[in-house]
Amino acid sequence: MLSTTTSRATEVLDRPFTLGSLTLRNRIVMAPMTREHSPGGVPGPDVAEYYARRAAGGVGLIITEGTYVDHPSAGTRPAVPQFHGERALAGWADVAAAVHHAGGKIVPQLWHVGMARVAGAPPVPQAPRIGPSGIPLEGHEPGHPMTRQDLDDVIAAFAAGAAAAEARGFDGIEIHGAHGYLVDQFLWEHTNRRTDGYGGDPASRTRFAAELVAACRAVVAPDFPILFRMSQWKVGNYDARLGSTPQELEAVLAPLVEAGVDAFHASTRRYWQPEFDGSELNLAGWVKKLSGRPAVSVGSVGLDTEFTKAFVGQGSGLADINGLLDRLERDEFDLIAVGRALLADPRWAEKVLDGRTEELTAFSVRALKTLS
């Protein structure tokens, strides 16, 4: 049972927040979580119902699962949704309408997996694995270093996705620049060994991401929000760092701000973990401080263990959120994203805001396949 009082949770979490043309009813965000429930890449009525259920349950902003942009090498699984093509975009327009009808706001996360792609995998089996230098995150099988044409094509695909999101009634976009996928592969020195203007020091490694953001900004309204998800850790490498010091991290953030990022979504495995020695600020707190932009924090919110331990059955599934409220009261960050807790209980936000924490359903791996 959570120990926070109704009045405190309401005071801290149930405050509106405005970002460009987007005004949220509260500070609770649904984190993007890959589901693979879109056969052929097309989201159906069940996807609309899934997201609308969380909006009806009190979530202020929904960030969709990662959606593949219109590039042959963008994806690696057939049932992950696409954000291109008439059928998929019509399905996404229905999702946005359903979320709005339920009182929420929604942005799609635009995604290219880069070197995380499995050779020969759908949705385009013949597409090559590409990355800044063709260096895999794990293993030894190289891919294709991206040419100038590849860079232009991927940037154009993200921009097309941004324009499509605005045209289909979404409230903004999020660019997936985290966890070792393509955009992050440029940011990370381990996977970016380029010797042209897109590799080298942190600012040069950020050039591709900045050009991508600028291209998206150019095709949408000036007040249409662009969020950028970033992380230090990568899939399979939890010790990876974009910046070992605040100064190194700032060198990555500054070009993205200049390019048009409105807010950063700083992904960590544990939101309560300090990012640098000598300060209690977590990654989102440092990102907000260094960039001057609003920040979304995330990482095992409302759970008694971080996500990798949960998937081997450790932890009971519920945890006190008073520490989270402390950080929000200090304005360390602006919004908090909730993942597995919202999978387990679509009305998590409503119950927390109303003080009905004894009614919360705990997350469990056993029940994961039945959750919708």
CSV table of C-alpha atoms in Angstrom, one decimal, residues 127-290:
chain,number,residue,atom,x,y,z
A,127,ALA,CA,16.9,-4.1,-46.3
A,128,PRO,CA,20.4,-3.8,-44.9
A,129,ARG,CA,21.4,-3.2,-41.4
A,130,ILE,CA,22.7,0.3,-41.3
A,131,GLY,CA,24.3,2.6,-38.7
A,132,PRO,CA,26.7,5.5,-38.4
A,133,SER,CA,29.7,3.2,-38.8
A,134,GLY,CA,28.1,-0.2,-39.3
A,135,ILE,CA,29.2,-1.2,-35.8
A,136,PRO,CA,26.8,-3.5,-33.9
A,137,LEU,CA,25.8,-2.9,-30.3
A,138,GLU,CA,26.5,-6.5,-29.5
A,139,GLY,CA,28.2,-9.3,-31.4
A,140,HIS,CA,30.6,-9.0,-34.3
A,141,GLU,CA,28.4,-9.0,-37.5
A,142,PRO,CA,29.0,-5.6,-39.1
A,143,GLY,CA,26.4,-3.6,-41.0
A,144,HIS,CA,26.6,-0.9,-43.6
A,145,PRO,CA,28.1,2.5,-42.6
A,146,MET,CA,25.5,5.1,-43.7
A,147,THR,CA,26.2,7.2,-46.8
A,148,ARG,CA,25.2,10.8,-47.4
A,149,GLN,CA,22.2,9.5,-49.2
A,150,ASP,CA,21.3,7.2,-46.3
A,151,LEU,CA,21.5,10.2,-43.9
A,152,ASP,CA,19.2,12.3,-46.1
A,153,ASP,CA,16.7,9.5,-46.5
A,154,VAL,CA,16.4,8.8,-42.8
A,155,ILE,CA,16.1,12.5,-42.0
A,156,ALA,CA,13.4,12.8,-44.6
A,157,ALA,CA,11.5,9.8,-43.2
A,158,PHE,CA,11.4,11.3,-39.7
A,159,ALA,CA,10.2,14.6,-41.1
A,160,ALA,CA,7.5,12.9,-43.1
A,161,GLY,CA,6.4,11.2,-39.8
A,162,ALA,CA,6.3,14.5,-38.0
A,163,ALA,CA,4.1,16.1,-40.7
A,164,ALA,CA,1.9,13.0,-40.8
A,165,ALA,CA,1.4,13.2,-37.0
A,166,GLU,CA,0.3,16.8,-37.1
A,167,ALA,CA,-2.0,16.1,-40.1
A,168,ARG,CA,-3.6,13.1,-38.3
A,169,GLY,CA,-4.5,15.1,-35.1
A,170,PHE,CA,-1.6,14.2,-32.8
A,171,ASP,CA,-0.5,16.7,-30.2
A,172,GLY,CA,3.2,16.5,-30.9
A,173,ILE,CA,5.9,13.9,-31.6
A,174,GLU,CA,8.7,12.2,-29.8
A,175,ILE,CA,11.9,11.3,-31.5
A,176,HIS,CA,13.4,8.0,-30.2
A,177,GLY,CA,17.0,9.0,-29.6
A,178,ALA,CA,17.7,6.5,-26.7
A,179,HIS,CA,18.7,2.9,-25.8
A,180,GLY,CA,21.2,2.3,-28.6
A,181,TYR,CA,18.9,2.7,-31.6
A,182,LEU,CA,19.8,4.6,-34.7
A,183,VAL,CA,19.8,8.2,-33.5
A,184,ASP,CA,21.5,7.2,-30.3
A,185,GLN,CA,24.1,5.2,-32.3
A,186,PHE,CA,25.3,8.5,-33.7
A,187,LEU,CA,25.4,10.1,-30.2
A,188,TRP,CA,27.5,7.2,-28.7
A,189,GLU,CA,31.2,7.1,-29.4
A,190,HIS,CA,31.3,3.3,-29.3
A,191,THR,CA,29.0,3.0,-32.4
A,192,ASN,CA,30.0,6.2,-34.1
A,193,ARG,CA,33.5,6.1,-35.5
A,194,ARG,CA,32.9,8.4,-38.4
A,195,THR,CA,35.7,10.7,-39.6
A,196,ASP,CA,33.4,13.2,-41.4
A,197,GLY,CA,31.4,15.9,-39.9
A,198,TYR,CA,29.1,13.4,-38.2
A,199,GLY,CA,31.7,11.9,-35.9
A,200,GLY,CA,34.4,12.9,-33.5
A,201,ASP,CA,33.6,15.1,-30.5
A,202,PRO,CA,30.2,15.1,-28.8
A,203,ALA,CA,28.9,18.1,-30.7
A,204,SER,CA,29.9,16.5,-34.1
A,205,ARG,CA,28.3,13.2,-33.0
A,206,THR,CA,25.1,15.1,-32.3
A,207,ARG,CA,25.0,16.7,-35.8
A,208,PHE,CA,22.8,13.9,-37.3
A,209,ALA,CA,20.3,14.1,-34.5
A,210,ALA,CA,20.2,17.9,-34.7
A,211,GLU,CA,19.6,17.9,-38.4
A,212,LEU,CA,16.9,15.4,-38.0
A,213,VAL,CA,15.2,17.5,-35.3
A,214,ALA,CA,15.5,20.6,-37.5
A,215,ALA,CA,13.9,18.8,-40.4
A,216,CYS,CA,11.0,17.8,-38.3
A,217,ARG,CA,10.6,21.3,-36.9
A,218,ALA,CA,10.6,22.8,-40.4
A,219,VAL,CA,7.5,20.8,-41.5
A,220,VAL,CA,5.3,21.3,-38.4
A,221,ALA,CA,3.8,24.4,-36.8
A,222,PRO,CA,6.2,26.4,-34.6
A,223,ASP,CA,4.3,25.5,-31.5
A,224,PHE,CA,3.9,21.8,-32.3
A,225,PRO,CA,5.9,20.1,-29.6
A,226,ILE,CA,8.9,18.0,-30.4
A,227,LEU,CA,10.1,15.7,-27.6
A,228,PHE,CA,13.4,13.9,-27.7
A,229,ARG,CA,14.0,10.7,-25.8
A,230,MET,CA,17.6,10.2,-24.7
A,231,SER,CA,19.4,7.9,-22.4
A,232,GLN,CA,22.9,7.1,-21.1
A,233,TRP,CA,22.3,3.3,-21.1
A,234,LYS,CA,21.9,1.1,-24.2
A,235,VAL,CA,20.2,-2.2,-24.7
A,236,GLY,CA,22.7,-4.8,-23.5
A,237,ASN,CA,25.1,-2.1,-22.1
A,238,TYR,CA,23.8,-0.5,-18.9
A,239,ASP,CA,27.1,1.2,-18.1
A,240,ALA,CA,27.3,3.2,-21.4
A,241,ARG,CA,27.5,7.0,-21.2
A,242,LEU,CA,27.0,9.8,-23.6
A,243,GLY,CA,28.5,12.1,-21.0
A,244,SER,CA,30.6,11.2,-18.0
A,245,THR,CA,30.4,14.8,-16.7
A,246,PRO,CA,27.7,17.5,-16.9
A,247,GLN,CA,29.9,19.4,-19.4
A,248,GLU,CA,30.0,16.4,-21.7
A,249,LEU,CA,26.3,15.9,-21.5
A,250,GLU,CA,25.7,19.6,-22.2
A,251,ALA,CA,27.7,19.3,-25.4
A,252,VAL,CA,25.1,16.8,-26.6
A,253,LEU,CA,22.1,18.7,-25.4
A,254,ALA,CA,22.9,22.2,-26.7
A,255,PRO,CA,22.7,21.4,-30.5
A,256,LEU,CA,19.4,19.6,-30.0
A,257,VAL,CA,18.0,22.6,-28.2
A,258,GLU,CA,19.2,24.9,-31.0
A,259,ALA,CA,17.6,22.6,-33.6
A,260,GLY,CA,14.2,22.8,-32.0
A,261,VAL,CA,13.7,20.3,-29.2
A,262,ASP,CA,11.0,21.5,-26.9
A,263,ALA,CA,11.4,18.9,-24.1
A,264,PHE,CA,13.6,16.0,-23.3
A,265,HIS,CA,12.5,12.6,-22.1
A,266,ALA,CA,15.4,11.3,-20.1
A,267,SER,CA,15.3,7.5,-19.8
A,268,THR,CA,16.8,5.8,-16.7
A,269,ARG,CA,16.2,2.4,-15.2
A,270,ARG,CA,15.7,3.9,-11.7
A,271,TYR,CA,14.3,7.5,-11.5
A,272,TRP,CA,15.7,7.9,-8.0
A,273,GLN,CA,19.3,7.3,-9.0
A,274,PRO,CA,21.7,10.3,-9.0
A,275,GLU,CA,23.3,10.8,-12.4
A,276,PHE,CA,26.6,12.5,-11.3
A,277,ASP,CA,28.6,12.4,-8.1
A,278,GLY,CA,28.1,15.3,-5.8
A,279,SER,CA,24.4,15.9,-6.7
A,280,GLU,CA,21.1,14.2,-6.0
A,281,LEU,CA,19.8,15.2,-9.4
A,282,ASN,CA,18.7,12.3,-11.6
A,283,LEU,CA,19.3,12.3,-15.4
A,284,ALA,CA,16.1,14.3,-16.1
A,285,GLY,CA,17.1,16.8,-13.5
A,286,TRP,CA,20.5,17.4,-15.0
A,287,VAL,CA,19.0,17.5,-18.5
A,288,LYS,CA,16.6,20.2,-17.4
A,289,LYS,CA,19.3,22.2,-15.7
A,290,LEU,CA,21.8,22.0,-18.6
